[in-house]
Coordinates of C-alpha atoms in Angstrom, one line a residue:
Chain A
X1343 CA 17.8 2.1 34.2
X1344 CA 14.9 2.0 31.9
X1345 CA 14.2 2.6 28.2
X1346 CA 10.6 3.0 27.1
X1347 CA 9.9 2.0 23.5
X1348 CA 6.6 3.2 21.9
X1349 CA 5.3 0.8 19.3
X1350 CA 2.3 0.7 17.1
X1351 CA 0.4 -2.1 15.4
X1352 CA -0.1 -0.8 11.9
X1353 CA -2.5 -1.8 9.2
X1354 CA -1.6 -2.5 5.6
X1355 CA -4.5 -2.9 3.1
X1356 CA -5.6 -6.1 1.5
X1357 CA -5.6 -6.1 -2.3
X1358 CA -9.3 -5.3 -2.7
X1359 CA -10.2 -3.0 0.2
X1360 CA -13.4 -1.0 0.8
X1361 CA -14.0 2.3 2.5
X1362 CA -15.9 2.1 5.8
X1363 CA -19.6 2.9 5.8
X1364 CA -19.1 6.4 7.2
X1365 CA -16.5 7.2 4.5
X1366 CA -13.8 8.2 7.1
X1367 CA -11.6 5.1 7.2
X1368 CA -11.1 1.6 5.6
X1369 CA -13.3 -1.3 6.6
X1370 CA -11.1 -3.1 9.2
X1371 CA -11.9 -6.4 7.6
X1372 CA -9.3 -5.5 4.9
X1373 CA -6.5 -4.7 7.4
X1374 CA -3.4 -6.8 7.5
X1375 CA -1.9 -5.9 10.9
X1376 CA 1.8 -6.0 11.9
X1377 CA 4.3 -4.2 14.1
X1378 CA 5.3 -0.9 12.5
X1379 CA 8.6 -1.4 10.6
X1380 CA 10.2 1.6 12.2
X1381 CA 9.4 0.4 15.7
X1382 CA 11.2 -2.9 15.0
X1383 CA 14.4 -0.8 14.7
X1384 CA 13.7 1.3 17.8
X1385 CA 13.0 -1.8 19.9
X1386 CA 16.3 -3.4 18.6
X1387 CA 18.2 -0.2 19.5
X1388 CA 16.9 -0.4 23.1
X1389 CA 17.7 -4.1 23.4
X1390 CA 21.2 -3.5 22.0
X1391 CA 21.8 -0.8 24.6
X1392 CA 20.6 -3.1 27.3
X1393 CA 22.9 -5.9 26.1
X1394 CA 25.9 -3.6 26.0
X1395 CA 25.3 -2.0 29.4
X1396 CA 27.2 -2.9 32.6
X1397 CA 24.2 -2.0 34.7
X1398 CA 20.8 -3.8 34.5
X1399 CA 18.5 -2.1 31.9
X1400 CA 14.8 -2.7 31.6
X1401 CA 13.3 -2.3 28.1
X1402 CA 9.6 -1.7 28.3
X1403 CA 7.4 -1.7 25.1
X1404 CA 4.2 0.3 25.2
X1405 CA 1.4 0.5 22.7
X1406 CA -1.8 2.4 22.5
X1407 CA -4.4 0.2 20.9
X1408 CA -7.1 -2.5 21.2
X1409 CA -6.5 -6.1 22.2
X1410 CA -5.2 -7.1 18.7
X1411 CA -2.1 -4.9 19.4
X1412 CA -1.0 -7.6 21.8
X1413 CA 0.3 -9.5 18.9
X1414 CA 2.8 -6.8 18.1
X1415 CA 3.7 -6.5 21.8
X1416 CA 4.4 -10.2 22.0
X1417 CA 6.7 -9.8 19.1
X1418 CA 8.6 -7.1 21.1
X1419 CA 8.7 -9.5 24.1
X1420 CA 10.1 -12.2 21.9
X1421 CA 12.8 -9.8 20.5
X1422 CA 14.0 -8.8 23.9
X1423 CA 11.6 -6.4 25.7
X1424 CA 11.4 -7.2 29.4
X1425 CA 7.8 -5.9 29.8
X1426 CA 4.9 -4.9 27.6
X1427 CA 2.1 -2.5 28.4
X1428 CA -1.0 -1.6 26.4
X1429 CA -3.3 1.3 27.1
X1430 CA -6.8 1.2 25.7
X1431 CA -10.2 2.7 26.2
X1432 CA -13.1 3.2 23.9
X1433 CA -12.6 7.0 24.2
X1434 CA -9.2 6.6 22.4
X1435 CA -11.0 5.6 19.2
X1436 CA -10.6 8.4 16.6
X1437 CA -7.5 9.8 18.2
X1438 CA -4.9 11.5 16.0
X1439 CA -1.2 11.1 16.5
X1440 CA -1.2 13.9 19.0
X1441 CA -3.9 12.4 21.2
X1442 CA -2.0 9.1 21.1
X1443 CA 1.1 11.0 22.2
X1444 CA -0.9 12.3 25.2
X1445 CA -1.3 8.7 26.3
X1446 CA 2.3 7.8 25.7
X1447 CA 3.5 10.8 27.6
X1448 CA 1.2 9.8 30.5
X1449 CA 2.7 6.3 30.5
X1450 CA 6.2 7.9 30.4
X1451 CA 5.4 10.0 33.4
X1452 CA 4.3 6.9 35.3
X1453 CA 7.3 4.8 34.2
X1454 CA 9.9 7.5 34.4
X1455 CA 12.3 6.0 31.9
X1456 CA 15.8 7.4 31.1
X1457 CA 15.0 7.5 27.4
X1458 CA 11.9 7.2 25.2
X1459 CA 12.2 5.8 21.7
X1460 CA 9.6 6.0 19.0
X1461 CA 9.7 5.2 15.3
X1462 CA 10.2 8.1 12.9
X1463 CA 6.8 7.4 11.5
X1464 CA 4.2 4.7 11.1
X1465 CA 3.8 2.9 7.8
X1466 CA 0.0 3.3 7.7
X1467 CA -0.7 7.0 8.6
X1468 CA 2.9 8.3 8.3
X1469 CA 2.3 11.4 10.4
X1470 CA 5.9 11.4 11.7
X1471 CA 4.7 13.3 14.8
X1472 CA 3.8 11.0 17.7
X1473 CA 7.2 10.8 19.4
X1474 CA 8.0 14.5 19.1
X1475 CA 4.5 15.4 20.4
X1476 CA 5.0 13.2 23.4
X1477 CA 8.3 15.0 24.0
X1478 CA 6.5 18.3 24.0
X1479 CA 4.0 17.0 26.6
X1480 CA 6.8 15.7 28.8
X1481 CA 8.9 18.8 28.3
X1482 CA 11.9 16.7 27.2
X1483 CA 14.6 17.4 24.7
X1484 CA 13.9 15.6 21.4
X1485 CA 15.3 14.8 18.1
X1486 CA 13.8 13.2 14.9
X1487 CA 15.3 10.8 12.4
X1488 CA 18.1 9.3 14.4
X1489 CA 20.2 6.9 12.3
X1490 CA 23.1 6.3 14.7
X1491 CA 23.2 6.5 18.5
X1492 CA 25.8 6.4 21.2
X1493 CA 24.2 6.2 24.6
X1494 CA 25.1 4.7 28.0
X1495 CA 22.0 4.1 30.1
X1496 CA 21.6 6.7 32.8
X1497 CA 24.2 9.1 31.1
X1498 CA 23.4 12.8 31.2
X1499 CA 23.7 13.1 27.4
X1500 CA 23.7 11.0 24.2
X1501 CA 25.3 11.6 20.9
X1502 CA 23.5 10.7 17.7
X1503 CA 23.4 11.4 14.0
X1504 CA 20.3 12.8 12.3
X1505 CA 19.7 11.6 8.8
X1506 CA 19.0 14.6 6.7
X1507 CA 17.9 14.8 3.1
X1508 CA 20.2 14.0 0.2
X1509 CA 22.7 11.7 1.9
X1510 CA 23.7 14.2 4.7
X1511 CA 24.1 13.4 8.4
X1512 CA 24.4 15.8 11.3
X1513 CA 26.0 14.8 14.6
X1514 CA 24.2 16.2 17.7
X1515 CA 24.7 15.9 21.5
X1516 CA 21.4 15.9 23.5
X1517 CA 20.6 16.1 27.2
X1518 CA 18.8 13.1 28.7
X1519 CA 16.2 12.0 29.3
X1520 CA 15.2 12.6 25.8
X1521 CA 12.8 11.4 23.1
X1522 CA 14.4 10.1 20.0
X1523 CA 12.6 9.0 16.9
X1524 CA 14.5 6.2 15.3
X1525 CA 15.1 5.8 11.6
X1526 CA 15.2 2.5 9.5
X1527 CA 18.7 1.1 9.0
X1528 CA 20.0 2.3 12.4
X1529 CA 20.7 -1.4 13.2
X1530 CA 19.7 -4.9 12.0
X1531 CA 16.6 -6.0 13.9
X1532 CA 16.9 -9.6 15.1
X1533 CA 14.6 -12.4 14.3
X1534 CA 12.9 -13.9 17.3
X1535 CA 13.9 -17.5 18.0
X1536 CA 11.2 -20.1 18.3
X1537 CA 12.1 -20.5 22.0
X1538 CA 11.8 -16.8 22.7
X1539 CA 8.4 -16.7 20.8
X1540 CA 7.1 -19.4 23.1
X1541 CA 8.4 -17.7 26.2
X1542 CA 6.8 -14.4 25.0
X1543 CA 3.5 -16.1 24.6
X1544 CA 3.5 -16.9 28.3
X1545 CA 4.5 -13.4 29.5
X1546 CA 1.9 -11.1 30.8
X1547 CA 0.9 -7.9 29.0
X1548 CA -0.1 -5.1 31.4
X1549 CA -3.3 -3.6 30.2
X1550 CA -4.2 -0.1 31.4
X1551 CA -7.2 2.1 31.2
X1552 CA -7.1 5.9 30.8
X1553 CA -7.7 6.3 34.6
X1554 CA -4.6 4.1 35.2
X1555 CA -2.5 6.7 33.5
X1556 CA -4.4 9.6 35.0
X1557 CA -6.1 10.8 31.8
X1558 CA -9.7 11.7 31.2
X1559 CA -11.8 10.8 28.1
X1560 CA -11.6 14.4 27.0
X1561 CA -7.8 14.2 26.7
X1562 CA -8.1 11.7 23.9
X1563 CA -10.3 10.9 20.9
X1564 CA -11.6 13.8 18.8
X1565 CA -11.4 16.3 21.6
X1566 CA -7.8 15.5 22.4
X1567 CA -6.8 15.6 18.8
X1568 CA -5.5 18.5 16.6
X1569 CA -7.0 17.1 13.4
X1570 CA -10.0 15.1 12.3
X1571 CA -10.5 12.8 9.3
X1572 CA -13.1 14.4 7.2
X1573 CA -13.2 11.9 4.3
X1574 CA -11.1 9.1 3.0
X1575 CA -11.3 8.1 -0.7
X1576 CA -9.5 6.2 -3.4
X1577 CA -7.7 8.6 -5.7
X1578 CA -7.8 8.4 -9.4
X1579 CA -4.2 7.4 -9.9
X1580 CA -2.1 8.1 -13.0
X1581 CA -1.7 4.6 -14.2
X1582 CA 1.2 3.2 -16.1
X1583 CA 0.6 1.9 -19.6
X1584 CA 0.8 -1.8 -19.0
X1585 CA 3.1 -4.0 -21.2
X1586 CA 1.3 -7.3 -21.7
X1587 CA 2.4 -10.7 -22.8
X1588 CA 4.7 -13.3 -21.4
X1589 CA 8.0 -12.5 -19.8
X1590 CA 9.9 -12.8 -23.2
X1591 CA 7.4 -10.4 -24.9
X1592 CA 7.5 -8.0 -22.0
X1593 CA 11.3 -8.0 -22.0
X1594 CA 11.4 -7.5 -25.7
X1595 CA 9.2 -4.3 -25.4
X1596 CA 11.4 -3.1 -22.5
X1597 CA 14.5 -3.7 -24.7
X1598 CA 12.8 -1.5 -27.4
X1599 CA 12.3 1.3 -24.9
X1600 CA 16.0 1.0 -23.8
X1601 CA 17.2 1.1 -27.4
X1602 CA 14.9 4.1 -28.2
X1603 CA 16.5 6.0 -25.3
X1604 CA 20.0 5.1 -26.4
X1605 CA 19.2 6.1 -30.0
X1606 CA 17.9 9.4 -28.8
X1607 CA 20.9 9.9 -26.4
X1608 CA 23.5 9.0 -29.1
Chain B
X434 CA -6.6 35.4 13.5
X435 CA -5.3 36.5 10.1
X436 CA -2.3 36.1 8.0
X437 CA -0.2 33.2 6.7
X438 CA 3.2 32.5 8.1
X439 CA 5.6 30.4 6.0
X440 CA 8.5 28.9 7.8
X441 CA 11.5 28.8 5.4
X442 CA 14.3 26.3 5.8
X443 CA 18.0 26.8 5.4
X444 CA 21.0 24.6 5.9
X445 CA 24.7 25.3 5.7
X446 CA 24.0 28.8 4.3
X447 CA 21.7 27.7 1.5
X448 CA 18.0 28.2 1.4
X449 CA 16.2 24.8 1.0
X450 CA 14.2 24.9 -2.3
X451 CA 11.0 23.6 -0.5
X452 CA 10.8 27.0 1.2
X453 CA 9.6 28.7 -2.0
X454 CA 7.2 25.8 -2.8
X455 CA 5.5 26.7 0.5
X456 CA 4.9 30.2 -0.8
X457 CA 2.9 28.7 -3.7
X458 CA 1.0 26.4 -1.3
X459 CA 0.0 29.5 0.7
X460 CA -1.8 31.1 -2.3
X461 CA -4.7 28.6 -2.2
X462 CA -5.3 29.4 1.4
X463 CA -5.0 33.1 1.2
X464 CA -8.2 35.0 2.0
X465 CA -8.8 38.3 0.2
X466 CA -6.4 40.9 1.6
X467 CA -4.5 38.3 3.7
X468 CA -0.7 38.6 3.7
X469 CA 1.9 35.9 3.4
X470 CA 4.9 36.4 5.7
X471 CA 8.0 34.2 5.2
X472 CA 10.0 33.7 8.3
X473 CA 13.7 32.7 8.1
X474 CA 15.8 31.8 11.2
X475 CA 19.5 31.8 11.4
X476 CA 22.6 33.5 12.6
X477 CA 22.5 35.9 9.7
X478 CA 19.0 35.6 8.3
X479 CA 19.3 38.7 6.1
X480 CA 21.5 36.7 3.8
X481 CA 18.5 34.8 2.6
X482 CA 16.3 37.8 1.9
X483 CA 17.2 38.0 -1.8
X484 CA 16.4 34.3 -2.4
X485 CA 13.1 34.7 -0.6
X486 CA 12.0 37.8 -2.5
X487 CA 9.6 36.2 -4.9
X488 CA 6.1 36.9 -6.1
X489 CA 3.5 35.8 -3.5
X490 CA 5.6 37.0 -0.5
X491 CA 4.3 40.2 1.1
X492 CA 6.8 40.3 4.0
X493 CA 10.0 38.6 5.0
X494 CA 10.5 38.2 8.7
X495 CA 14.1 37.7 9.7
X496 CA 14.8 36.1 13.1
X497 CA 18.3 36.2 14.4
X498 CA 19.1 33.2 16.6
X499 CA 22.3 31.9 18.2
X500 CA 22.2 28.6 16.4
X501 CA 23.4 28.8 12.7
X502 CA 21.6 25.5 11.9
X503 CA 18.3 24.0 12.8
X504 CA 17.7 23.3 16.5
X505 CA 14.4 22.1 17.9
X506 CA 14.4 24.3 21.1
X507 CA 15.4 27.4 19.2
X508 CA 12.8 26.9 16.5
X509 CA 9.9 26.1 18.9
X510 CA 10.7 29.1 21.1
X511 CA 11.2 31.6 18.2
X512 CA 8.4 30.4 16.0
X513 CA 6.1 30.1 19.1
X514 CA 6.9 33.8 20.0
X515 CA 6.2 34.9 16.4
X516 CA 2.8 33.1 16.4
X517 CA 1.9 34.7 19.7
X518 CA 2.8 38.1 18.2
X519 CA 1.2 37.7 14.8
X520 CA -1.8 35.4 15.5
X521 CA -1.8 34.0 12.0
X522 CA -4.6 31.6 10.9
X523 CA -2.3 29.4 8.8
X524 CA 1.3 28.4 9.4
X525 CA 3.1 26.4 6.6
X526 CA 6.2 24.4 7.1
X527 CA 7.9 21.8 5.0
X528 CA 7.4 18.1 5.6
X529 CA 11.1 17.7 6.1
X530 CA 13.6 16.2 8.5
X531 CA 13.9 19.5 10.3
X532 CA 10.2 19.9 10.6
X533 CA 9.8 16.3 11.9
X534 CA 12.0 17.6 14.8
X535 CA 9.8 20.6 15.9
X536 CA 6.4 21.0 14.1
X537 CA 4.5 18.4 16.2
X538 CA 6.0 19.8 19.4
X539 CA 5.0 23.3 18.5
X540 CA 1.5 22.3 17.4
X541 CA 1.0 20.3 20.6
X542 CA 2.2 23.0 22.9
X543 CA 0.1 25.7 21.3
X544 CA -2.9 23.6 20.5
X545 CA -2.7 24.3 16.8
X546 CA -4.7 22.4 14.2
X547 CA -2.0 20.1 12.7
X548 CA -1.4 17.8 9.7
X549 CA 1.7 16.6 8.0
X550 CA 2.7 15.4 4.6
X551 CA 0.0 17.5 3.1
X552 CA -0.1 17.7 -0.7
X553 CA -3.2 19.8 -1.2
X554 CA -4.7 22.4 1.1
X555 CA -7.7 24.6 0.4
X556 CA -10.5 26.5 2.1
X557 CA -13.9 24.8 1.7
X558 CA -16.7 27.0 3.0
X559 CA -14.1 29.0 4.8
X560 CA -12.7 26.0 6.7
X561 CA -9.2 24.7 6.0
X562 CA -9.1 21.2 4.5
X563 CA -5.8 19.4 4.1
X564 CA -5.3 16.3 1.9
X565 CA -2.6 13.7 2.6
X566 CA -2.1 10.1 1.8
X567 CA -2.9 7.1 4.0
X568 CA -2.1 3.4 4.1
X569 CA 1.0 3.6 1.9
X570 CA -0.6 6.2 -0.4
X571 CA -3.4 3.8 -1.3
X572 CA -6.0 6.3 -0.2
X573 CA -6.3 10.1 0.1
X574 CA -7.3 11.5 3.4
X575 CA -9.0 14.8 3.9
X576 CA -8.3 16.4 7.3
X577 CA -10.1 19.2 8.9
X578 CA -9.5 21.0 12.2
X579 CA -12.7 21.7 14.1
X580 CA -12.4 24.4 16.7
X581 CA -8.8 25.4 15.9
X582 CA -8.3 29.0 15.0
X583 CA -4.7 28.5 13.8
X584 CA -3.6 25.5 11.7
X585 CA 0.0 24.3 11.1
X586 CA 0.4 22.3 7.9
X587 CA 3.6 20.5 7.0
X588 CA 3.6 20.5 3.2
X589 CA 5.1 17.7 1.0
X590 CA 8.0 18.7 -1.1
X591 CA 8.1 18.6 -4.9
X592 CA 4.4 19.1 -5.2
X593 CA 4.0 22.9 -5.5
X594 CA 6.0 24.8 -8.0
X595 CA 8.2 27.5 -6.6
X596 CA 7.4 31.0 -7.9
X597 CA 10.3 32.2 -10.1
X598 CA 9.5 35.9 -10.6
X599 CA 11.3 38.3 -8.2
X600 CA 9.4 40.7 -6.0
X601 CA 10.2 43.3 -3.4
X602 CA 8.5 42.3 -0.1
X603 CA 8.8 44.3 3.1
X604 CA 11.6 43.2 5.4
X605 CA 11.0 43.0 9.1
X606 CA 13.3 41.9 11.9
X607 CA 11.6 40.0 14.7
X608 CA 13.2 39.8 18.1
X609 CA 12.7 36.3 19.4
X610 CA 13.7 35.4 23.0
X611 CA 17.0 33.6 23.1
X612 CA 16.9 30.1 24.6
X613 CA 19.5 27.8 26.1
X614 CA 19.1 24.8 23.8
X615 CA 19.3 21.3 25.3
X616 CA 21.0 19.9 22.2
X617 CA 24.2 20.9 20.6
X618 CA 24.7 20.4 16.9
X619 CA 28.2 19.3 16.0
X620 CA 29.3 18.7 12.4
X621 CA 27.7 17.6 9.2
X622 CA 28.9 14.3 7.6
X623 CA 28.5 13.6 3.9
X624 CA 27.4 10.1 3.2
X625 CA 29.5 9.3 0.2
X626 CA 31.3 6.2 1.5
X627 CA 31.0 3.2 -0.7
X628 CA 31.9 3.9 -4.3
X629 CA 32.3 6.9 -6.5
X630 CA 29.1 6.5 -8.5
X631 CA 27.2 9.8 -9.2
X632 CA 23.6 8.9 -9.2
X633 CA 22.6 12.5 -9.7
X634 CA 24.5 12.6 -13.0
X635 CA 23.3 9.2 -14.4
X636 CA 20.9 9.5 -17.4
X637 CA 19.9 5.8 -17.3
X638 CA 19.3 4.1 -14.0
X639 CA 18.2 0.5 -13.2
X640 CA 17.1 0.4 -9.6
X641 CA 16.5 -2.7 -7.5
X642 CA 14.3 -2.8 -4.4
X643 CA 13.1 -5.1 -1.7
X644 CA 11.6 -7.4 -4.4
X645 CA 15.0 -9.0 -5.1
X646 CA 14.6 -10.8 -1.8
X647 CA 18.2 -11.8 -1.1
X648 CA 21.8 -10.4 -1.4
X649 CA 22.8 -13.3 -3.7
X650 CA 20.6 -11.8 -6.4
X651 CA 22.4 -8.5 -6.5
X652 CA 25.3 -9.6 -8.9
X653 CA 22.7 -10.7 -11.5
X654 CA 21.2 -7.2 -11.6
X655 CA 24.6 -5.6 -11.5
X656 CA 25.5 -7.6 -14.6
X657 CA 22.2 -6.7 -16.3
X658 CA 22.8 -3.0 -15.6
X659 CA 26.3 -3.2 -17.2
X660 CA 24.9 -5.1 -20.2
X661 CA 22.2 -2.5 -20.9
X662 CA 24.4 0.4 -20.1
X663 CA 22.5 1.6 -17.0
X664 CA 23.8 2.8 -13.6
X665 CA 22.7 0.4 -10.9
X666 CA 20.7 2.1 -8.1
X667 CA 18.6 0.9 -5.2
X668 CA 15.8 1.7 -2.8
X669 CA 16.3 2.1 0.9
X670 CA 16.0 -1.5 2.2
X671 CA 18.8 -2.6 -0.1
X672 CA 21.2 0.0 1.2
X673 CA 20.2 -0.5 4.8
X674 CA 20.9 -4.2 4.4
X675 CA 24.3 -3.3 3.1
X676 CA 23.8 -5.1 -0.2
X677 CA 24.7 -1.9 -2.1
X678 CA 26.5 1.2 -0.9
X679 CA 24.4 4.0 0.4
X680 CA 25.7 6.2 -2.4
X681 CA 23.5 4.2 -4.8
X682 CA 20.3 4.8 -2.9
X683 CA 17.7 6.9 -4.7
X684 CA 15.2 8.8 -2.6
X685 CA 14.7 11.5 0.0
X686 CA 17.5 10.5 2.3
X687 CA 19.7 9.2 -0.6
X688 CA 20.2 10.8 -4.0
X689 CA 17.9 12.5 -6.5
X690 CA 18.0 11.1 -10.0
X691 CA 18.4 14.6 -11.3
X692 CA 19.8 14.0 -14.8
X693 CA 17.9 10.7 -15.3
X694 CA 15.8 10.3 -18.5
X695 CA 15.1 6.5 -18.3
X696 CA 14.5 4.9 -15.0
X697 CA 13.8 1.2 -14.7
X698 CA 12.6 0.1 -11.2
X699 CA 12.6 -3.6 -10.5
X700 CA 11.0 -4.9 -7.3
X701 CA 10.6 -1.4 -6.0
X702 CA 7.2 -0.9 -4.3
X703 CA 7.4 2.9 -4.5
X704 CA 7.4 4.3 -1.0
X705 CA 6.8 8.1 -1.0
X706 CA 10.4 8.6 0.1
X707 CA 11.7 6.7 -2.9
X708 CA 9.3 8.5 -5.3
X709 CA 10.7 11.9 -4.0
X710 CA 14.0 11.0 -5.7
X711 CA 12.8 9.8 -9.1
X712 CA 9.1 10.6 -9.9
X713 CA 10.2 13.5 -12.1
X714 CA 12.0 11.3 -14.6
X715 CA 10.3 11.5 -18.0
X716 CA 10.4 7.7 -18.7
X717 CA 9.9 5.4 -15.8
X718 CA 9.4 1.7 -16.3
X719 CA 8.2 -0.2 -13.3
X720 CA 8.5 -4.0 -13.1
X721 CA 6.8 -5.5 -10.1
X722 CA 4.9 -8.7 -9.2
X723 CA 2.3 -6.7 -7.2
X724 CA -0.1 -5.0 -9.6
X725 CA -1.1 -2.6 -6.8
X726 CA 2.4 -1.3 -6.1
X727 CA 2.4 2.5 -5.8
X728 CA 5.4 2.7 -8.2
X729 CA 2.9 2.0 -11.1
X730 CA 1.2 5.3 -10.1
X731 CA 4.2 7.3 -11.3
X732 CA 5.5 5.0 -14.1
X733 CA 4.9 5.6 -17.8
X734 CA 5.2 1.9 -18.5
X735 CA 4.4 -1.0 -16.2
X736 CA 5.2 -4.6 -16.3
X737 CA 3.4 -6.8 -13.9
X738 CA 5.5 -10.0 -13.6
X739 CA 8.3 -11.8 -12.0
X740 CA 11.4 -9.5 -11.9
X741 CA 13.8 -12.4 -12.2
X742 CA 12.2 -13.8 -15.4
X743 CA 12.0 -10.4 -17.0
X744 CA 15.7 -9.7 -16.0
X745 CA 16.8 -13.0 -17.6
X746 CA 14.8 -12.4 -20.8
X747 CA 16.1 -8.8 -21.0
X748 CA 19.7 -9.9 -20.5
X749 CA 19.4 -12.3 -23.5
X750 CA 18.5 -9.3 -25.7
X751 CA 21.8 -7.4 -25.0

């Protein structure tokens, strides 16, 4: 039995960031990289299923990205993934989430897992589409924003709850193999122990090229994408009126605002 | 390729309000003479015709399907058939949980230009340009769709104002092929467990976020909320950690602060999902140690500082 977990190394921006020379992204010098928060939950969900299963289950983490993504894959290994794979090729640069999904679907075809998990979205580009696009390419049943899952590895179906808007859930049964996008809060991701971090550092990460997953350069990058970044810019934000002073002065002004509200409401 | 198709959303017999917002979003993309057709899927789609008959809609297309509620296979098949029959140049859906479940699959299968969480869309020199946020909303990103004759955009909610004036669009029934869905929806479950607080009715809310750091700090803020007369709310990480019941979560998947007039956010960074539940409040005060936190972008007043110090000082004054 096998569960494939798609993970992304995301970028947050340093306090004073600059737009890249071509105006279409941020200068990577200002990136603070980490494993996508949602993916931490989907990995944990796979590891939990593995730990509860009677049969052996292999949890495989896969990422599409350059060498620095290894750091996030090692995190996955330390948290319980059995294997880690990374696909990269210069042609993948400038891929949108759909082109990335093409690579993930190609890996899934090769690995033939019983289930594919992805995060609902990434914290940096927040397209919320990679997992579901991969499902379309695989022709698999799919569901987004799963906040509770009951699944025995190898079973013909799984039961989950979709987290809808406004505090509503919907229970759904789905045929497997399926692609599920996993929501925050579905579980409590574990911390990796020092020992497991050390062990993960020694484990291999399987690095693959496009040819290894039977894709051509035209399948990815701009030609394999459904959108293109035309321009990136820093918006003129509506800024809050700042309350200055020390904590006591700031609190005093806040108290005035509260009293004004209460006076108006009374 | 011509025409704009809007995909409306319904759930449990109610039209989702974002559906009409999409009609407004369509107007900026409309070429002279181009029509806006709103599609509604359901077991009895005619029941939504009245609610969808607003200014800006030229045609309502009803699609009768077996599944009363959203289902990915049903949507992809029916909307796919409609696109094949109508060859529109623009398709608008909501950036919603339902659309997360089918829009990317549909765009991928049909090779449509595709962008999500779009808050502005226009034609520039005839080409569609969609604007969305990037890197936690710190930047705006303009997307275009070279070589794509049809573009599917998932539009952010609460950005466009729904048209209010009634109109009398044409009504057309579209026969979509019926599919055997690979998923079976069972029941809906209301998430109200926890306590009986009604965040939607609260006029004054004090919300705590990830910035409080640890569960042991919660009682201090609960006590502060009581002292100043506010209802204590929270952002997602606090509810996920179980530090406060889910019923107190403000945001897209939690509650909307519908009646709120004063909203104090302490240690809340301001993820877009949280903002969806509170950015409309007339007086928002944000307290955060990070001067760059996105919450300051929607707040009327901002305090950059240590939330614990401010909380302690504020407590002394009540």
